[in-house]
Coordinates of C-alpha atoms and ligand atoms in Angstrom, one line a residue:
M1 CA -42.5 127.1 -15.1
G2 CA -44.3 129.7 -17.6
E3 CA -43.1 132.1 -20.3
S4 CA -40.1 134.6 -19.3
F5 CA -40.3 137.5 -20.4
V6 CA -37.8 140.3 -20.1
L7 CA -37.8 144.1 -20.3
V8 CA -34.4 145.8 -20.8
G9 CA -33.9 149.6 -20.0
G10 CA -34.8 150.5 -16.4
G11 CA -36.8 153.4 -17.5
L12 CA -40.4 154.9 -17.5
A13 CA -41.7 152.8 -20.7
A14 CA -40.4 149.3 -18.5
A15 CA -41.6 150.3 -15.4
R16 CA -45.2 150.6 -17.5
A17 CA -44.7 147.7 -19.5
A18 CA -43.7 145.7 -16.1
E19 CA -46.8 147.0 -14.5
T20 CA -49.3 146.2 -17.2
L21 CA -48.2 142.7 -17.6
R22 CA -48.6 141.8 -14.2
A23 CA -51.8 143.5 -14.0
E24 CA -53.4 141.8 -17.1
G25 CA -52.2 138.1 -15.5
F26 CA -49.2 137.9 -17.0
G27 CA -47.9 135.1 -14.4
G28 CA -44.2 133.7 -15.8
R29 CA -40.9 135.0 -15.1
L30 CA -40.4 138.7 -15.7
V31 CA -37.1 140.2 -15.1
L32 CA -36.4 144.4 -15.6
V33 CA -32.6 145.0 -16.2
G34 CA -31.8 148.9 -16.1
R35 CA -28.0 150.4 -16.1
E36 CA -29.1 152.9 -13.9
G37 CA -28.3 151.7 -9.7
R38 CA -32.1 153.1 -9.4
H39 CA -35.5 152.1 -9.6
P40 CA -37.1 153.6 -12.6
Y41 CA -38.5 156.7 -12.2
E42 CA -40.0 159.8 -14.4
R43 CA -37.2 162.2 -15.6
P44 CA -39.3 165.4 -16.2
P45 CA -39.4 166.2 -12.4
L46 CA -35.0 166.4 -13.1
S47 CA -34.8 170.1 -14.9
K48 CA -37.8 171.9 -12.8
D49 CA -39.1 170.9 -9.5
Y50 CA -36.2 168.3 -8.7
L51 CA -33.7 170.7 -9.8
A52 CA -35.1 173.0 -7.8
G53 CA -35.4 171.5 -4.7
K54 CA -39.2 171.7 -4.4
A55 CA -39.9 167.7 -4.9
D56 CA -37.9 164.5 -3.2
A57 CA -36.2 161.7 -4.9
H58 CA -39.0 159.6 -3.9
S59 CA -41.3 161.7 -5.4
L60 CA -39.7 160.7 -9.0
L61 CA -40.5 157.2 -8.5
A62 CA -42.6 155.6 -11.5
L63 CA -43.4 152.7 -8.9
D64 CA -43.2 152.4 -5.0
E65 CA -39.0 150.4 -4.3
S66 CA -41.4 147.4 -3.0
W67 CA -43.6 147.0 -5.8
Y68 CA -41.3 145.1 -7.5
A69 CA -41.0 142.1 -5.1
E70 CA -44.5 142.1 -4.0
H71 CA -45.3 141.5 -7.9
D72 CA -42.2 139.3 -8.6
V73 CA -40.5 141.0 -10.8
E74 CA -37.0 140.4 -10.6
L75 CA -34.7 143.9 -10.9
R76 CA -31.5 143.9 -12.1
L77 CA -30.0 147.6 -11.4
H78 CA -26.7 148.3 -12.0
A79 CA -26.6 145.9 -15.1
P80 CA -26.2 146.7 -18.4
A81 CA -27.1 144.7 -21.0
V82 CA -24.1 144.2 -23.2
G83 CA -26.0 141.7 -26.0
I84 CA -29.1 140.4 -27.2
D85 CA -29.0 137.1 -29.3
T86 CA -32.1 137.1 -31.2
E87 CA -31.3 133.5 -32.5
S88 CA -30.9 131.4 -29.1
H89 CA -33.5 134.0 -27.3
H90 CA -30.4 135.4 -24.6
V91 CA -29.9 138.6 -23.2
T92 CA -25.7 139.2 -22.1
L93 CA -25.2 141.6 -19.0
A94 CA -22.4 143.7 -18.4
S95 CA -21.4 140.7 -15.2
G96 CA -21.7 138.0 -18.2
A97 CA -24.9 136.6 -16.5
L98 CA -27.3 134.9 -19.4
L99 CA -31.2 136.1 -19.6
A100 CA -33.1 133.7 -21.5
Y101 CA -36.5 135.3 -22.4
D102 CA -39.6 134.2 -24.5
R103 CA -40.2 137.8 -25.0
L104 CA -38.4 140.9 -25.2
L105 CA -39.1 144.5 -24.9
V106 CA -36.2 147.2 -25.6
A107 CA -36.9 150.4 -23.9
T108 CA -33.4 151.9 -23.6
G109 CA -34.1 154.9 -24.2
S110 CA -32.0 157.9 -25.4
T111 CA -28.6 159.7 -24.5
P112 CA -27.5 163.2 -24.3
R113 CA -25.6 164.3 -27.6
A114 CA -22.2 164.9 -26.3
L115 CA -20.6 167.7 -26.6
P116 CA -19.0 168.1 -30.1
V117 CA -15.9 170.6 -29.8
A118 CA -13.2 170.3 -26.9
G119 CA -13.6 171.2 -23.6
G120 CA -15.9 168.5 -22.2
E121 CA -14.0 166.9 -19.6
L122 CA -13.8 170.4 -17.8
A123 CA -15.0 170.2 -14.0
G124 CA -18.0 172.7 -14.5
V125 CA -19.6 171.0 -17.8
L126 CA -22.5 169.0 -17.0
S127 CA -25.7 167.5 -18.7
L128 CA -28.9 166.3 -17.6
R129 CA -30.1 163.1 -17.9
T130 CA -30.3 161.3 -14.7
Q131 CA -30.9 161.8 -11.5
A132 CA -27.2 161.6 -10.7
D133 CA -26.6 164.2 -13.4
A134 CA -29.5 166.5 -11.7
D135 CA -28.0 166.5 -8.1
H136 CA -24.8 167.5 -9.8
L137 CA -26.5 170.3 -11.5
A138 CA -28.7 171.4 -8.7
A139 CA -25.3 171.7 -6.2
A140 CA -23.0 173.2 -8.3
M141 CA -25.9 176.4 -8.9
Q142 CA -26.8 176.5 -5.0
D143 CA -22.3 176.7 -4.8
L144 CA -22.9 179.3 -7.5
A145 CA -26.0 181.1 -5.8
A146 CA -24.3 181.0 -2.2
G147 CA -21.7 183.0 -3.4
S148 CA -18.6 181.2 -4.9
P149 CA -17.4 182.4 -8.1
A150 CA -14.3 184.2 -8.3
H151 CA -15.6 187.5 -10.4
D152 CA -17.8 190.0 -8.8
G153 CA -21.5 189.4 -9.9
A154 CA -24.0 186.8 -9.8
G155 CA -22.6 183.3 -11.0
R156 CA -22.9 182.9 -14.5
V157 CA -24.4 180.0 -16.3
V158 CA -24.0 179.2 -20.1
I159 CA -26.4 177.0 -21.5
L160 CA -26.0 175.3 -24.8
G161 CA -29.0 174.5 -26.3
S162 CA -32.0 176.0 -26.4
G163 CA -34.5 173.3 -26.9
W164 CA -37.5 172.2 -24.3
I165 CA -34.7 170.9 -21.0
A166 CA -32.3 174.1 -21.7
L167 CA -35.3 176.6 -21.3
E168 CA -36.2 174.4 -18.1
V169 CA -33.3 174.9 -16.2
A170 CA -32.8 178.3 -17.8
A171 CA -36.0 179.0 -15.9
V172 CA -34.5 177.1 -12.6
A173 CA -31.2 179.1 -12.5
R174 CA -32.9 182.3 -12.6
A175 CA -34.7 181.5 -9.9
R176 CA -31.5 181.2 -8.2
G177 CA -30.6 184.8 -9.2
L178 CA -27.8 183.2 -11.6
D179 CA -27.3 185.2 -14.2
V180 CA -28.0 182.9 -17.4
T181 CA -27.2 183.0 -21.0
V182 CA -28.6 180.8 -23.4
V183 CA -27.0 179.4 -27.0
G184 CA -28.7 178.5 -29.9
R185 CA -28.2 176.9 -33.2
S186 CA -31.6 179.2 -34.8
T187 CA -32.9 182.8 -34.4
V188 CA -35.1 181.8 -31.6
P189 CA -35.6 178.8 -29.5
L190 CA -37.8 176.0 -30.4
A191 CA -38.2 176.8 -34.3
G192 CA -37.9 173.0 -35.5
V193 CA -40.6 172.1 -32.7
L194 CA -42.9 175.4 -33.0
G195 CA -41.8 177.5 -35.6
R196 CA -40.5 181.3 -35.4
E197 CA -43.7 183.0 -34.3
L198 CA -44.2 180.7 -31.3
G199 CA -40.4 180.1 -30.4
G200 CA -40.3 184.2 -30.4
F201 CA -42.8 183.7 -27.7
F202 CA -40.9 181.4 -25.9
L203 CA -37.7 183.6 -26.2
D204 CA -39.9 186.9 -25.1
V205 CA -41.0 184.9 -21.9
H206 CA -37.4 184.5 -20.9
R207 CA -36.2 187.5 -22.1
R208 CA -38.2 189.0 -19.8
E209 CA -37.2 186.8 -16.8
G210 CA -33.8 188.4 -17.3
V211 CA -32.1 185.6 -19.8
R212 CA -29.8 186.4 -22.1
F213 CA -30.0 184.6 -25.7
V214 CA -27.3 184.6 -28.3
P215 CA -28.9 183.1 -31.6
D216 CA -27.6 181.9 -34.5
A217 CA -24.6 180.1 -32.4
E218 CA -22.4 177.2 -31.8
P219 CA -19.8 176.7 -29.6
V220 CA -16.3 176.1 -31.3
A221 CA -14.5 175.3 -27.6
V222 CA -15.4 175.4 -23.9
T223 CA -11.9 177.0 -22.5
G224 CA -11.1 176.4 -19.1
R225 CA -8.3 177.4 -16.3
D226 CA -6.7 174.6 -14.2
G227 CA -9.0 171.9 -15.3
R228 CA -12.3 173.9 -14.4
V229 CA -14.9 176.1 -17.1
D230 CA -14.2 179.6 -17.6
G231 CA -16.3 180.2 -21.1
V232 CA -17.7 179.4 -24.2
R233 CA -15.8 180.3 -27.8
L234 CA -18.7 180.3 -29.4
T235 CA -18.7 180.4 -33.8
T236 CA -19.7 184.3 -34.0
G237 CA -16.3 185.0 -32.8
E238 CA -17.7 186.1 -28.9
H239 CA -15.9 184.5 -25.8
L240 CA -19.2 183.9 -23.2
A241 CA -17.4 183.6 -20.0
A242 CA -18.8 181.1 -17.2
D243 CA -19.0 179.2 -14.2
L244 CA -20.9 176.9 -14.7
V245 CA -21.9 174.6 -18.8
L246 CA -24.9 173.1 -19.3
V247 CA -24.8 171.0 -23.1
A248 CA -28.3 170.0 -23.8
I249 CA -28.1 170.1 -27.5
G250 CA -30.6 167.2 -27.9
A251 CA -30.2 163.2 -27.4
V252 CA -30.1 160.1 -29.8
P253 CA -31.8 157.4 -29.0
S254 CA -30.0 154.3 -27.5
T255 CA -29.8 151.8 -30.2
H256 CA -26.4 149.9 -30.1
L257 CA -27.6 147.2 -28.3
A258 CA -31.1 146.9 -30.9
E259 CA -28.5 147.5 -34.1
D260 CA -25.4 144.7 -33.0
A261 CA -28.7 142.3 -32.7
G262 CA -29.6 143.1 -36.1
L263 CA -33.0 144.4 -35.3
A264 CA -33.7 147.0 -38.0
L265 CA -33.8 150.7 -37.3
D266 CA -35.5 153.3 -39.0
P267 CA -33.2 155.5 -41.1
T268 CA -35.7 158.8 -41.3
T269 CA -35.5 159.0 -36.8
G270 CA -32.6 156.5 -35.7
G271 CA -34.8 154.6 -34.0
I272 CA -35.9 150.9 -33.5
G273 CA -38.3 150.5 -36.2
V274 CA -41.5 149.2 -35.3
G275 CA -44.5 148.0 -36.2
P276 CA -48.1 149.2 -35.8
S277 CA -48.3 147.0 -32.6
L278 CA -44.6 148.4 -31.7
R279 CA -42.9 144.9 -32.5
A280 CA -40.0 145.0 -34.4
S281 CA -38.3 143.6 -36.8
D282 CA -37.9 140.6 -35.3
P283 CA -41.4 138.5 -33.8
D284 CA -40.4 138.2 -30.5
V285 CA -39.0 141.6 -29.5
W286 CA -41.1 144.7 -28.8
A287 CA -39.5 148.2 -28.4
A288 CA -41.3 151.0 -26.5
G289 CA -40.5 154.9 -25.5
D290 CA -37.7 157.3 -26.7
V291 CA -35.9 154.1 -28.7
A292 CA -39.0 153.6 -30.9
S293 CA -39.5 154.9 -34.0
V294 CA -43.7 154.1 -34.3
P295 CA -46.0 154.2 -37.5
S296 CA -48.5 157.1 -37.2
E297 CA -51.8 156.5 -39.2
R298 CA -53.1 160.4 -38.5
Y299 CA -50.1 161.9 -39.6
G300 CA -48.8 159.2 -42.4
R301 CA -45.4 158.8 -41.5
T302 CA -43.1 157.4 -38.6
L303 CA -42.3 159.0 -35.3
R304 CA -39.8 159.2 -32.9
I305 CA -41.0 161.4 -30.0
E306 CA -39.3 161.4 -26.5
H307 CA -41.5 163.0 -24.2
W308 CA -43.0 161.5 -21.2
A309 CA -46.7 160.4 -22.7
R310 CA -44.9 158.6 -25.4
A311 CA -43.1 156.2 -23.1
D312 CA -45.8 155.9 -20.9
D313 CA -48.4 155.1 -22.8
Q314 CA -45.9 152.7 -25.1
G315 CA -44.7 150.7 -22.4
R316 CA -48.5 149.9 -21.4
H317 CA -49.2 149.0 -25.2
A318 CA -46.1 147.3 -25.4
A319 CA -46.8 144.5 -23.0
R320 CA -50.2 144.4 -24.5
A321 CA -48.3 143.1 -27.4
M322 CA -46.3 141.1 -25.5
L323 CA -49.4 139.1 -24.9
G324 CA -50.8 138.9 -28.1
S325 CA -52.9 142.0 -28.7
T326 CA -52.3 143.2 -31.8
D327 CA -54.2 146.5 -31.7
P328 CA -51.7 149.5 -33.2
Y329 CA -50.6 152.3 -31.1
T330 CA -52.8 155.4 -32.1
A331 CA -51.6 157.8 -29.3
L332 CA -51.4 161.4 -30.4
P333 CA -48.0 162.5 -29.2
F334 CA -48.6 165.2 -26.6
F335 CA -45.8 166.8 -24.0
F336 CA -45.7 169.5 -21.6
T337 CA -43.1 172.2 -19.9
D338 CA -43.2 174.2 -16.5
Q339 CA -40.9 177.8 -16.9
Y340 CA -41.6 180.6 -14.3
E341 CA -45.3 180.4 -14.1
L342 CA -45.9 178.9 -17.5
G343 CA -47.6 175.7 -17.7
M344 CA -48.2 174.3 -21.3
E345 CA -49.2 171.2 -23.1
Y346 CA -49.0 170.3 -26.5
T347 CA -51.1 167.9 -28.2
G348 CA -49.9 166.3 -31.9
H349 CA -47.4 166.9 -34.4
V350 CA -45.8 169.8 -36.9
A351 CA -43.5 168.7 -39.0
A352 CA -42.6 172.3 -40.3
P353 CA -44.3 174.8 -38.2
D354 CA -42.9 177.8 -40.2
D355 CA -44.8 176.3 -43.0
A356 CA -48.1 175.8 -41.0
E357 CA -51.0 177.9 -40.7
L358 CA -50.9 179.2 -37.1
V359 CA -54.4 179.9 -35.6
V360 CA -54.3 182.0 -31.6
S361 CA -57.1 181.9 -29.4
G362 CA -56.8 184.0 -26.0
S363 CA -53.6 186.3 -25.9
L364 CA -49.9 186.0 -26.2
D365 CA -48.8 189.1 -24.7
D366 CA -48.3 188.8 -21.4
G367 CA -45.5 186.0 -21.3
A368 CA -45.6 183.8 -18.8
A369 CA -48.4 184.6 -17.8
S370 CA -50.4 184.3 -21.2
R371 CA -53.2 182.6 -21.5
A372 CA -53.6 181.3 -25.2
V373 CA -54.6 178.3 -27.4
V374 CA -52.5 177.9 -30.1
F375 CA -53.6 176.0 -33.1
W376 CA -50.9 174.5 -36.2
L377 CA -53.2 173.8 -39.4
E378 CA -51.9 171.5 -42.4
D379 CA -54.0 170.2 -45.4
D380 CA -57.1 172.1 -43.8
R381 CA -56.9 169.9 -40.6
V382 CA -55.7 171.0 -37.3
A383 CA -51.8 169.2 -36.7
A384 CA -51.2 170.9 -33.4
G385 CA -52.5 172.5 -30.6
M386 CA -50.6 174.3 -27.8
A387 CA -52.7 174.9 -24.2
L388 CA -50.8 178.3 -22.7
N389 CA -51.9 178.0 -19.1
V390 CA -55.5 177.2 -20.3
R391 CA -55.7 173.4 -18.1
D392 CA -57.7 170.5 -18.7
R393 CA -58.8 171.3 -22.0
T394 CA -56.8 168.8 -23.3
P395 CA -58.9 166.2 -24.6
E396 CA -60.9 169.4 -26.0
V397 CA -57.6 169.9 -28.4
A398 CA -56.8 166.2 -29.2
A399 CA -60.4 166.0 -31.0
L400 CA -60.0 168.8 -32.7
V401 CA -56.5 167.1 -33.7
E402 CA -58.2 163.6 -34.9
R403 CA -61.3 165.5 -36.3
P404 CA -61.1 165.6 -40.4
G405 CA -61.0 169.0 -42.5
P406 CA -62.4 171.3 -43.3
V407 CA -61.3 173.5 -40.0
D408 CA -63.4 176.0 -38.5
R409 CA -61.0 179.0 -38.1
D410 CA -63.6 181.0 -36.4
A411 CA -64.3 178.0 -34.1
L412 CA -60.7 177.8 -33.2
R413 CA -60.6 181.6 -32.6
G414 CA -63.4 181.7 -29.9
F415 CA -61.7 178.1 -28.1
V416 CA -60.3 180.0 -25.1
G417 CA -63.6 182.1 -24.5
Ligands
FAD1 C1 -33.9 166.6 -18.2 C2 -35.1 165.9 -18.7 C3 -36.4 166.2 -18.6 C4 -37.5 165.7 -19.7 N1 -38.9 166.8 -19.2 C5 -40.0 166.5 -20.3 C6 -41.0 167.3 -19.8 O1 -41.2 167.5 -19.4 N2 -42.4 166.4 -20.4 C7 -42.6 165.3 -20.8 O2 -43.5 165.3 -22.2 N3 -41.0 164.6 -21.3 C8 -39.8 165.2 -20.7 N4 -38.6 164.5 -20.8 C9 -38.6 163.2 -21.4 C10 -39.3 162.3 -21.0 O3 -38.4 161.5 -19.8 C11 -38.4 160.7 -21.3 O4 -39.0 160.6 -22.9 C12 -38.8 159.7 -21.1 O5 -38.0 159.4 -19.7 C13 -38.2 158.5 -21.9 O6 -38.8 157.2 -21.3 P1 -38.0 156.4 -21.6 O7 -38.5 154.6 -20.5 O8 -38.1 155.2 -23.3 O9 -36.4 155.9 -22.0 P2 -35.4 156.3 -20.4 O10 -36.1 157.0 -19.2 O11 -34.2 157.2 -21.0 O12 -35.0 154.9 -19.6 C14 -34.3 153.9 -20.4 C15 -33.5 153.4 -19.4 O13 -32.3 152.3 -19.8 C16 -31.6 152.6 -19.1 N5 -30.3 151.7 -20.4 C17 -30.4 152.2 -22.1 N6 -29.2 151.5 -21.9 C18 -29.2 150.1 -21.4 C19 -29.0 149.1 -21.7 N7 -28.0 148.4 -22.3 N8 -29.0 148.1 -20.7 C20 -29.5 147.8 -19.7 N9 -30.2 149.3 -19.0 C21 -30.3 150.3 -20.8 C22 -30.7 154.0 -19.5 O14 -30.1 154.0 -18.7 C23 -32.2 154.3 -18.8 O15 -32.3 154.5 -17.4 C24 -37.5 164.7 -20.1 C25 -36.5 164.2 -20.2 C26 -34.9 165.1 -19.7 C27 -33.7 164.0 -19.2

């Protein structure tokens, strides 16, 4: 028998690695180990169409369920890996089973940051990472929308956190007619990624749709009665009444396994440190997706980015590296969001968006119906570009981000004709 490759983590990065290994002709033993009971699936719809009941479970799958058997991939689902021994080349599963490997991919993703205050155990306090989480949240929102709250008026949803997932869920909850309050640590949502001005744009979009935003606030406690949530007390002293609380305060990379195995972590991002071709500190181990901290030549620093496109193309890249390629991973960061009728695609990376120069092409005045491309400039180069309701121009935005300076600002302003 040939070599054995083991892929730990049953998410998108692991699925793309499995697919690529077989497509590139790897004929040895291939085992995919996942903690969840489901075949690998894509998470973006969990806070959008799937949560809204507009997409079904099958549409989430990264690969058809039959693909694994058809391609002789052993699936170990509901099977958390609890140890990696890089000396003897074994992965230990929670069942005690040992899996021998010649080469190993760690693609364990990330985990929602836990609520740091009391009250997280109350019924009606939810988080969103898995399909099961989305099912719970959808059912809870449906109950509220159907009119079960013990008070007059619409069901009250309080969302702790003001990042992408928080805002996407806010949009779905508003579409269900629920009363939505978003509590953010910063003055505008998404300030760390987009800066104050564009964070203010997203704030405006949500306000127009009826979302209330509480800025500069954090929870002190989640309060309840008879084991069920009834509100959130904030650092501002305010007590927000709530029938449902979503904790959406970010995620942390799932690195326990790697750390216990002695793999080097990157202290700047907390992820598993890898070289340009995604190889970890052990020569027979690679990492990909949310958990991997990857050097970027374009930005001169390591990046650990929790987005779909990274998992998708790093899974493929790691597979080729496991087969011997030493090509560096050079893809630009890319992500997307859908909120109300707003479709957004963002390419590139800006470490300090409020220090960057902004160039706007198009108009930001029409809320979720705005059509614009926004560019962030650093060192007289385009560091990132964000297309709002401007479709199919991402390759051009990416080319601008790749291009050396100096920037032609007039050309950028005229980008949206
Ligand atoms: C609700 C939601 C909405 C999102 N929306 C967008 C979006 O609009 N656009 C975008 O670009 N990105 C979005 N993302 C981010 C994107 O889904 C992630 O970046 C992507 O899922 C990362 O893939 P991954 O394979 O690295 O990790 P994951 O998808 O987290 O998969 C890792 C898997 O490994 C398993 N695992 C962990 N530890 C072990 C272990 N010890 N043993 C076995 N298995 C283990 C986990 O249970 C998990 O199933 C969203 C994420 C969420 C949660």
